[in-house]
Amino acid sequence: MFNQQIANRLPHRFRRGTPLVQGMRDGLPIGIGYYAVAFSLGIIARNLGIPAWLGFASSLLTRASAGEYGAYSVIAIQATMVEVIGMAVVTNLRYLLMSTSLTQKVARRTPLWKRLLVGCCMTDEVFGISIAYPGQLPPSYPLGATIVAGLMWAAGTASGIVAGDILPEQVVSALSVALYGMFIAIIVPPSRQDRGIAVAVMASFALSGLCAILPIISTLSNGTRTILLTVIIAAAAAIIRPIQPQDIDNDNL
Amino acid sequence: MTTSELIWYLALTAITANMVRLLPILLIRGRITNRFVRSFLYYVPYVTLAVMTFPAIIQATDSPWAGTAALLLGILAAWRGYNLFVVATICCLAVVVFNAF
């Protein structure tokens, strides 16, 4: 009875199935967006002469949009291995923050290998649905999402390499906002409940927009700007509006 | 560039990308009790996603107005409590409808 009451308060998508199945279900809409984005990534890979099987394997193992775009751009100029590593670190640095954030949401006694598994699953979208998971995060939830979404990401890359640009420009243009729609769906509901988050989100929109047009700062890569703005704005929010002491004892962060 | 060279480049990218993800988990084992750090980590996800959404969403479409329409309708839909998939679909449809005119 009590469990039923808790279940009734959860968003609909968390009510049924094991965490693995829930993750796979929530991974599907993410995967559809991934497929579209990866398709355009595949077109770039095709121009570099990357075979479809290699595009599939590397996308499945890397799972990072900005990271893979970055990698292709340094491959195109035949950069050194040091530059390849540097690019991968900078374009993926936000995952370091996300991983750190999620280590606090996984149950205390979770074995290390399961924690590492959660870390490997980290992408922007999987992170987004994972922080939205009510209570502690079962490692099988991000895993389920990654099985579905990661395969679709890899399939999208391979499709882009094989099929090139057969999708009409209009379709690509429409699909390209799908990922951002998902981001919006993740950040808006908590903004309604916590004014601190709402203000932080609005400040992020404003400063991010400003940094995209300011001289010098706008010449920094998107990845670098994302990291800088995240650290500055989240630190400012933490100073101005720290979370309440009772929340510190709360495992749900 | 030969295929084996491409394999090296892409393997290095995959390894580095995953190491960045794993590092904090290897280094941080327990609960963080520092109030500032916990508050910082509490805000990080929302700030990162917000920064990545804007202005990227209005730069993703051919016309910035199509992206703006997607942004506003997406916020409205999410505010009304629609789920991930519905909000993403509404954003895509906003661009389709905008481009049709």
Short mmCIF file of N, CA and C in Angstrom, two decimals, chain A residues 29 49 53-54 61-63 71 75 78-79 81 84-85 88-89 92 94-96 99-101 103-104 106 108 115-116 119-120 122 124 127 129 131 169-170 173-174 176-178 180-181 183-188 190 192 194 196-197 204-205 208 212 226 230-231 234-235 237-239 241-243 245 248 250 253, chain B residues 1 3 5-10 12-14 16-18 20-26 28-36 38-57 59-62 67 70-71 74-75 78-85 87-88 91-92 95-96 99-100:
data_model
loop_
_atom_site.label_atom_id
_atom_site.label_comp_id
_atom_site.label_asym_id
_atom_site.label_seq_id
_atom_site.Cartn_x
_atom_site.Cartn_y
_atom_site.Cartn_z
N PRO A 29 13.46 7.25 -27.17
CA PRO A 29 13.37 8.60 -27.75
C PRO A 29 14.75 9.26 -27.88
N GLY A 49 36.93 9.20 -45.25
CA GLY A 49 37.29 7.86 -45.70
C GLY A 49 37.20 6.81 -44.60
N TRP A 53 31.98 0.11 -40.88
CA TRP A 53 32.16 -0.72 -39.68
C TRP A 53 32.98 0.01 -38.62
N LEU A 54 33.96 0.79 -39.07
CA LEU A 54 34.80 1.53 -38.13
C LEU A 54 34.01 2.69 -37.50
N LEU A 61 31.68 2.94 -29.06
CA LEU A 61 32.61 2.98 -27.94
C LEU A 61 32.81 4.39 -27.38
N THR A 62 32.69 5.43 -28.23
CA THR A 62 32.96 6.80 -27.78
C THR A 62 31.70 7.48 -27.26
N ARG A 63 30.61 7.40 -28.01
CA ARG A 63 29.32 7.99 -27.65
C ARG A 63 29.45 9.43 -27.15
N ALA A 71 37.11 14.94 -32.84
CA ALA A 71 38.08 13.95 -33.32
C ALA A 71 38.20 14.01 -34.84
N ILE A 75 41.49 14.76 -37.11
CA ILE A 75 41.93 13.74 -38.07
C ILE A 75 42.06 14.38 -39.45
N GLN A 78 45.22 15.81 -39.98
CA GLN A 78 46.28 14.86 -39.68
C GLN A 78 47.11 15.31 -38.47
N ALA A 79 46.39 15.67 -37.40
CA ALA A 79 47.05 16.18 -36.20
C ALA A 79 47.84 15.08 -35.49
N MET A 81 49.03 12.69 -32.21
CA MET A 81 48.26 11.94 -31.23
C MET A 81 47.99 12.77 -29.97
N VAL A 84 45.05 14.82 -30.58
CA VAL A 84 43.85 13.99 -30.55
C VAL A 84 43.39 13.79 -29.10
N ILE A 85 44.35 13.49 -28.22
CA ILE A 85 44.01 13.30 -26.80
C ILE A 85 43.51 14.61 -26.20
N ALA A 88 40.03 15.29 -27.25
CA ALA A 88 39.08 14.38 -26.58
C ALA A 88 38.85 14.81 -25.13
N VAL A 89 39.91 15.27 -24.46
CA VAL A 89 39.76 15.71 -23.06
C VAL A 89 38.87 16.94 -22.99
N ASN A 92 35.16 16.39 -23.91
CA ASN A 92 34.43 15.49 -23.01
C ASN A 92 34.51 15.88 -21.55
N ARG A 94 32.99 17.91 -19.72
CA ARG A 94 31.74 18.04 -18.96
C ARG A 94 31.31 16.69 -18.37
N TYR A 95 31.70 15.59 -19.01
CA TYR A 95 31.36 14.27 -18.46
C TYR A 95 32.04 14.03 -17.12
N LEU A 96 33.17 14.69 -16.92
CA LEU A 96 33.85 14.60 -15.64
C LEU A 96 32.96 15.18 -14.54
N SER A 99 29.84 12.83 -14.21
CA SER A 99 30.18 11.61 -13.48
C SER A 99 30.28 11.89 -11.98
N THR A 100 30.96 13.00 -11.65
CA THR A 100 31.10 13.37 -10.24
C THR A 100 29.73 13.58 -9.61
N SER A 101 28.86 14.27 -10.34
CA SER A 101 27.52 14.54 -9.85
C SER A 101 26.75 13.24 -9.61
N THR A 103 27.98 10.22 -9.05
CA THR A 103 28.51 9.33 -8.01
C THR A 103 27.73 9.53 -6.72
N GLN A 104 27.11 10.72 -6.57
CA GLN A 104 26.38 11.03 -5.35
C GLN A 104 24.96 10.50 -5.39
N VAL A 106 24.17 7.39 -6.81
CA VAL A 106 24.17 5.92 -6.80
C VAL A 106 24.18 5.45 -5.35
N ARG A 108 24.94 3.89 -1.80
CA ARG A 108 26.23 3.87 -1.11
C ARG A 108 27.03 2.59 -1.31
N ARG A 115 29.65 1.06 -10.49
CA ARG A 115 29.83 2.52 -10.56
C ARG A 115 30.54 2.91 -11.84
N LEU A 116 31.56 2.12 -12.19
CA LEU A 116 32.32 2.40 -13.42
C LEU A 116 31.42 2.24 -14.64
N GLY A 119 29.52 5.28 -15.07
CA GLY A 119 30.39 6.31 -15.64
C GLY A 119 30.53 6.16 -17.14
N CYS A 120 30.71 4.91 -17.59
CA CYS A 120 30.89 4.67 -19.02
C CYS A 120 29.64 5.02 -19.82
N MET A 122 27.85 7.55 -19.41
CA MET A 122 27.60 8.97 -19.36
C MET A 122 27.61 9.66 -20.72
N ASP A 124 25.28 13.30 -22.41
CA ASP A 124 24.43 14.39 -21.93
C ASP A 124 23.00 13.91 -21.64
N PHE A 127 22.69 11.16 -18.88
CA PHE A 127 22.85 11.87 -17.62
C PHE A 127 21.56 12.59 -17.26
N ILE A 129 18.38 11.97 -18.11
CA ILE A 129 17.29 11.12 -17.60
C ILE A 129 17.69 10.47 -16.28
N ILE A 131 19.50 11.89 -13.78
CA ILE A 131 19.27 12.79 -12.64
C ILE A 131 17.78 12.95 -12.39
N GLU A 169 17.28 18.26 -46.86
CA GLU A 169 17.78 19.30 -45.95
C GLU A 169 16.74 19.68 -44.89
N GLN A 170 15.47 19.76 -45.32
CA GLN A 170 14.39 20.15 -44.40
C GLN A 170 14.27 19.16 -43.23
N SER A 173 17.18 19.49 -40.85
CA SER A 173 17.01 20.73 -40.08
C SER A 173 16.03 20.51 -38.92
N ALA A 174 14.93 19.81 -39.19
CA ALA A 174 13.92 19.58 -38.15
C ALA A 174 14.46 18.62 -37.08
N SER A 176 17.44 18.15 -36.19
CA SER A 176 18.57 18.66 -35.44
C SER A 176 18.16 19.33 -34.12
N VAL A 177 16.89 19.71 -33.98
CA VAL A 177 16.48 20.34 -32.71
C VAL A 177 15.94 19.32 -31.71
N ALA A 178 15.84 18.04 -32.13
CA ALA A 178 15.28 17.01 -31.25
C ALA A 178 16.07 16.90 -29.95
N TYR A 180 17.89 19.15 -28.46
CA TYR A 180 17.69 20.31 -27.60
C TYR A 180 16.32 20.24 -26.93
N GLY A 181 15.34 19.69 -27.66
CA GLY A 181 14.01 19.49 -27.08
C GLY A 181 14.11 18.60 -25.85
N PHE A 183 16.78 18.24 -23.93
CA PHE A 183 17.42 19.02 -22.87
C PHE A 183 16.37 19.88 -22.16
N ILE A 184 15.51 20.55 -22.96
CA ILE A 184 14.48 21.43 -22.39
C ILE A 184 13.56 20.63 -21.48
N ALA A 185 13.18 19.42 -21.94
CA ALA A 185 12.27 18.58 -21.14
C ALA A 185 12.90 18.18 -19.81
N ILE A 186 14.23 18.18 -19.76
CA ILE A 186 14.92 17.81 -18.53
C ILE A 186 15.07 19.00 -17.57
N ILE A 187 15.35 20.19 -18.11
CA ILE A 187 15.65 21.32 -17.22
C ILE A 187 14.43 22.12 -16.79
N VAL A 188 13.34 22.09 -17.57
CA VAL A 188 12.20 22.93 -17.22
C VAL A 188 11.40 22.43 -16.00
N PRO A 190 12.19 20.74 -13.18
CA PRO A 190 12.78 21.10 -11.88
C PRO A 190 12.83 22.62 -11.66
N ARG A 192 10.50 24.62 -12.32
CA ARG A 192 9.19 25.01 -11.77
C ARG A 192 9.18 24.84 -10.27
N ASP A 194 12.04 24.52 -8.11
CA ASP A 194 13.13 25.13 -7.36
C ASP A 194 13.54 26.44 -8.04
N GLY A 196 15.90 28.39 -7.37
CA GLY A 196 17.35 28.46 -7.55
C GLY A 196 17.74 27.89 -8.91
N ILE A 197 17.16 26.73 -9.26
CA ILE A 197 17.44 26.12 -10.57
C ILE A 197 16.91 27.03 -11.68
N SER A 204 22.06 30.90 -17.35
CA SER A 204 22.83 30.11 -18.30
C SER A 204 22.46 30.46 -19.74
N PHE A 205 21.15 30.57 -19.99
CA PHE A 205 20.69 30.97 -21.33
C PHE A 205 21.29 32.33 -21.70
N SER A 208 25.22 32.27 -21.95
CA SER A 208 25.63 31.44 -23.08
C SER A 208 25.37 32.18 -24.39
N ALA A 212 28.32 33.70 -27.05
CA ALA A 212 28.36 33.26 -28.45
C ALA A 212 28.57 34.43 -29.40
N THR A 226 31.24 25.74 -22.92
CA THR A 226 30.32 24.99 -22.07
C THR A 226 30.94 24.71 -20.70
N THR A 230 29.68 26.51 -17.28
CA THR A 230 29.12 25.60 -16.28
C THR A 230 29.78 25.82 -14.92
N VAL A 231 31.12 25.86 -14.92
CA VAL A 231 31.85 26.01 -13.67
C VAL A 231 31.51 27.36 -13.02
N ALA A 234 27.49 27.53 -12.06
CA ALA A 234 27.13 26.60 -10.98
C ALA A 234 27.79 27.00 -9.67
N ALA A 235 29.04 27.50 -9.74
CA ALA A 235 29.72 27.96 -8.53
C ALA A 235 29.02 29.18 -7.95
N ALA A 237 25.88 30.00 -8.33
CA ALA A 237 24.60 29.56 -7.77
C ALA A 237 24.81 28.88 -6.42
N ALA A 238 25.89 28.10 -6.31
CA ALA A 238 26.18 27.39 -5.05
C ALA A 238 26.51 28.36 -3.93
N ILE A 239 27.15 29.49 -4.30
CA ILE A 239 27.48 30.49 -3.28
C ILE A 239 26.25 31.31 -2.91
N ARG A 241 22.97 30.64 -3.51
CA ARG A 241 21.83 29.88 -3.01
C ARG A 241 22.24 28.43 -2.74
N PRO A 242 23.04 28.20 -1.68
CA PRO A 242 23.46 26.82 -1.38
C PRO A 242 22.25 25.96 -1.01
N ILE A 243 22.35 24.65 -1.27
CA ILE A 243 21.23 23.78 -0.90
C ILE A 243 21.16 23.70 0.62
N PRO A 245 20.89 22.56 4.55
CA PRO A 245 21.65 21.53 5.28
C PRO A 245 20.93 20.18 5.34
N ILE A 248 21.70 17.89 2.62
CA ILE A 248 23.04 17.29 2.60
C ILE A 248 22.99 15.87 3.15
N ASN A 250 20.46 14.03 2.77
CA ASN A 250 19.57 13.31 1.88
C ASN A 250 20.37 12.64 0.76
N LEU A 253 20.42 13.76 -3.14
CA LEU A 253 21.08 15.01 -3.51
C LEU A 253 20.05 16.08 -3.76
N MET B 1 44.55 8.88 -45.85
CA MET B 1 44.93 8.23 -44.60
C MET B 1 44.52 6.74 -44.64
N THR B 3 43.44 2.93 -43.31
CA THR B 3 42.46 2.49 -42.32
C THR B 3 43.10 2.25 -40.96
N GLU B 5 45.64 3.77 -39.66
CA GLU B 5 45.87 5.07 -39.01
C GLU B 5 44.57 5.60 -38.41
N LEU B 6 43.47 5.47 -39.18
CA LEU B 6 42.17 5.92 -38.68
C LEU B 6 41.78 5.15 -37.43
N ILE B 7 42.06 3.85 -37.41
CA ILE B 7 41.74 3.03 -36.23
C ILE B 7 42.48 3.57 -35.01
N TRP B 8 43.76 3.91 -35.18
CA TRP B 8 44.54 4.44 -34.06
C TRP B 8 43.93 5.73 -33.52
N TYR B 9 43.62 6.65 -34.45
CA TYR B 9 43.03 7.93 -34.06
C TYR B 9 41.74 7.71 -33.27
N LEU B 10 40.86 6.88 -33.82
CA LEU B 10 39.54 6.70 -33.23
C LEU B 10 39.60 5.91 -31.92
N LEU B 12 42.11 5.99 -29.82
CA LEU B 12 42.64 6.94 -28.85
C LEU B 12 41.53 7.87 -28.34
N THR B 13 40.68 8.31 -29.27
CA THR B 13 39.55 9.16 -28.90
C THR B 13 38.60 8.43 -27.96
N ALA B 14 38.28 7.17 -28.29
CA ALA B 14 37.35 6.39 -27.47
C ALA B 14 37.92 6.16 -26.07
N THR B 16 40.25 7.94 -24.45
CA THR B 16 40.31 9.19 -23.69
C THR B 16 38.93 9.62 -23.22
N ALA B 17 37.94 9.53 -24.12
CA ALA B 17 36.57 9.95 -23.76
C ALA B 17 36.06 9.15 -22.58
N ASN B 18 36.37 7.84 -22.54
CA ASN B 18 35.88 7.02 -21.43
C ASN B 18 36.69 7.20 -20.15
N VAL B 20 37.91 10.03 -19.13
CA VAL B 20 37.38 11.24 -18.52
C VAL B 20 36.12 10.93 -17.72
N ARG B 21 35.31 9.99 -18.23
CA ARG B 21 34.08 9.61 -17.54
C ARG B 21 34.37 8.82 -16.26
N LEU B 22 35.43 8.01 -16.30
CA LEU B 22 35.69 7.09 -15.18
C LEU B 22 36.51 7.70 -14.05
N LEU B 23 37.30 8.70 -14.39
CA LEU B 23 38.23 9.27 -13.41
C LEU B 23 37.56 9.67 -12.09
N PRO B 24 36.46 10.46 -12.13
CA PRO B 24 35.86 10.87 -10.86
C PRO B 24 35.38 9.69 -10.03
N ILE B 25 34.93 8.62 -10.69
CA ILE B 25 34.42 7.47 -9.96
C ILE B 25 35.55 6.72 -9.27
N LEU B 26 36.72 6.70 -9.92
CA LEU B 26 37.86 6.04 -9.30
C LEU B 26 38.40 6.86 -8.13
N ILE B 28 36.60 9.46 -6.35
CA ILE B 28 35.63 9.81 -5.29
C ILE B 28 34.84 8.57 -4.92
N ARG B 29 35.07 8.04 -3.71
CA ARG B 29 34.38 6.81 -3.31
C ARG B 29 33.20 7.08 -2.40
N GLY B 30 33.34 8.00 -1.47
CA GLY B 30 32.29 8.18 -0.46
C GLY B 30 31.33 9.30 -0.81
N ARG B 31 30.59 9.75 0.19
CA ARG B 31 29.69 10.88 0.04
C ARG B 31 30.49 12.17 0.19
N ILE B 32 30.11 13.16 -0.57
CA ILE B 32 30.72 14.47 -0.39
C ILE B 32 29.87 15.22 0.62
N THR B 33 30.49 15.74 1.68
CA THR B 33 29.70 16.41 2.72
C THR B 33 29.84 17.93 2.66
N ASN B 34 30.88 18.41 1.96
CA ASN B 34 31.07 19.85 1.86
C ASN B 34 29.86 20.51 1.20
N ARG B 35 29.30 21.53 1.89
CA ARG B 35 28.06 22.13 1.42
C ARG B 35 28.22 22.82 0.07
N PHE B 36 29.35 23.53 -0.11
CA PHE B 36 29.56 24.22 -1.38
C PHE B 36 29.67 23.22 -2.53
N ARG B 38 28.57 20.16 -2.72
CA ARG B 38 27.28 19.51 -3.00
C ARG B 38 26.34 20.45 -3.73
N SER B 39 26.34 21.72 -3.32
CA SER B 39 25.49 22.70 -3.99
C SER B 39 25.93 22.88 -5.44
N PHE B 40 27.25 22.95 -5.64
CA PHE B 40 27.82 23.09 -6.98
C PHE B 40 27.37 21.93 -7.86
N LEU B 41 27.51 20.71 -7.34
CA LEU B 41 27.15 19.52 -8.12
C LEU B 41 25.64 19.44 -8.36
N TYR B 42 24.88 20.04 -7.44
CA TYR B 42 23.42 20.07 -7.57
C TYR B 42 23.02 20.92 -8.78
N TYR B 43 23.74 22.03 -8.99
CA TYR B 43 23.39 22.93 -10.09
C TYR B 43 24.03 22.54 -11.43
N VAL B 44 25.17 21.83 -11.38
CA VAL B 44 25.91 21.52 -12.62
C VAL B 44 25.05 20.97 -13.76
N PRO B 45 24.24 19.90 -13.50
CA PRO B 45 23.52 19.33 -14.62
C PRO B 45 22.61 20.32 -15.33
N TYR B 46 21.84 21.10 -14.56
CA TYR B 46 20.88 22.02 -15.18
C TYR B 46 21.61 23.12 -15.93
N VAL B 47 22.68 23.62 -15.34
CA VAL B 47 23.44 24.70 -15.99
C VAL B 47 24.08 24.19 -17.29
N THR B 48 24.71 22.99 -17.23
CA THR B 48 25.35 22.45 -18.44
C THR B 48 24.34 22.28 -19.57
N LEU B 49 23.21 21.67 -19.26
CA LEU B 49 22.22 21.43 -20.31
C LEU B 49 21.66 22.74 -20.84
N ALA B 50 21.46 23.73 -19.95
CA ALA B 50 20.94 25.02 -20.40
C ALA B 50 21.95 25.71 -21.31
N VAL B 51 23.22 25.65 -20.94
CA VAL B 51 24.28 26.29 -21.74
C VAL B 51 24.37 25.62 -23.12
N MET B 52 24.21 24.28 -23.13
CA MET B 52 24.31 23.57 -24.41
C MET B 52 23.08 23.78 -25.28
N THR B 53 21.94 24.11 -24.66
CA THR B 53 20.70 24.29 -25.43
C THR B 53 20.66 25.64 -26.14
N PHE B 54 21.06 26.68 -25.41
CA PHE B 54 20.99 28.03 -25.97
C PHE B 54 22.39 28.62 -26.05
N PRO B 55 22.79 29.22 -27.17
CA PRO B 55 22.01 29.51 -28.38
C PRO B 55 22.06 28.40 -29.44
N ALA B 56 22.58 27.20 -29.09
CA ALA B 56 22.74 26.15 -30.11
C ALA B 56 21.45 25.83 -30.84
N ILE B 57 20.31 25.85 -30.13
CA ILE B 57 19.05 25.47 -30.76
C ILE B 57 18.66 26.44 -31.88
N GLN B 59 20.84 28.08 -33.63
CA GLN B 59 21.86 28.02 -34.67
C GLN B 59 21.74 26.72 -35.47
N ALA B 60 20.98 25.76 -34.93
CA ALA B 60 20.88 24.43 -35.57
C ALA B 60 20.02 24.45 -36.82
N THR B 61 19.06 25.39 -36.86
CA THR B 61 18.14 25.44 -37.99
C THR B 61 18.59 26.46 -39.02
N ASP B 62 18.08 26.32 -40.25
CA ASP B 62 18.47 27.25 -41.33
C ASP B 62 18.10 28.68 -40.96
N GLY B 67 14.32 27.94 -35.02
CA GLY B 67 14.89 27.45 -33.77
C GLY B 67 14.27 28.13 -32.57
N ALA B 70 10.99 26.59 -31.93
CA ALA B 70 11.17 25.29 -31.29
C ALA B 70 11.49 25.46 -29.81
N LEU B 71 12.35 26.44 -29.49
CA LEU B 71 12.75 26.70 -28.10
C LEU B 71 11.54 27.08 -27.25
N GLY B 74 8.97 24.30 -26.98
CA GLY B 74 9.53 23.24 -26.14
C GLY B 74 9.43 23.60 -24.67
N ILE B 75 9.77 24.84 -24.32
CA ILE B 75 9.67 25.28 -22.92
C ILE B 75 8.23 25.22 -22.45
N ALA B 78 7.21 21.55 -21.94
CA ALA B 78 7.86 20.98 -20.76
C ALA B 78 7.24 21.56 -19.49
N TRP B 79 6.89 22.86 -19.55
CA TRP B 79 6.26 23.52 -18.41
C TRP B 79 4.91 22.88 -18.10
N ARG B 80 4.20 22.48 -19.17
CA ARG B 80 2.90 21.83 -19.00
C ARG B 80 3.05 20.38 -18.56
N GLY B 81 4.29 19.88 -18.48
CA GLY B 81 4.52 18.55 -17.93
C GLY B 81 4.57 17.41 -18.94
N TYR B 82 4.66 17.73 -20.24
CA TYR B 82 4.77 16.65 -21.22
C TYR B 82 6.13 15.97 -21.12
N ASN B 83 6.20 14.67 -21.49
CA ASN B 83 7.44 13.94 -21.30
C ASN B 83 8.48 14.25 -22.39
N LEU B 84 9.67 13.69 -22.15
CA LEU B 84 10.84 13.87 -23.01
C LEU B 84 10.52 13.77 -24.50
N PHE B 85 9.92 12.64 -24.86
CA PHE B 85 9.69 12.34 -26.26
C PHE B 85 8.70 13.33 -26.90
N VAL B 87 8.03 16.42 -25.92
CA VAL B 87 8.65 17.75 -26.02
C VAL B 87 9.60 17.80 -27.23
N ALA B 88 10.41 16.73 -27.40
CA ALA B 88 11.34 16.69 -28.53
C ALA B 88 10.58 16.70 -29.86
N CYS B 91 9.24 20.14 -30.66
CA CYS B 91 10.30 21.01 -31.17
C CYS B 91 10.55 20.75 -32.66
N CYS B 92 10.62 19.46 -33.04
CA CYS B 92 10.84 19.10 -34.45
C CYS B 92 9.69 19.62 -35.32
N VAL B 95 9.75 23.28 -36.15
CA VAL B 95 10.65 23.63 -37.24
C VAL B 95 10.02 23.29 -38.59
N VAL B 96 9.38 22.11 -38.66
CA VAL B 96 8.72 21.69 -39.91
C VAL B 96 7.66 22.70 -40.31
N ASN B 99 9.19 26.05 -41.34
CA ASN B 99 9.82 26.00 -42.66
C ASN B 99 8.79 25.94 -43.79
N ALA B 100 7.58 25.44 -43.47
CA ALA B 100 6.54 25.31 -44.49
C ALA B 100 6.01 26.67 -44.93
#
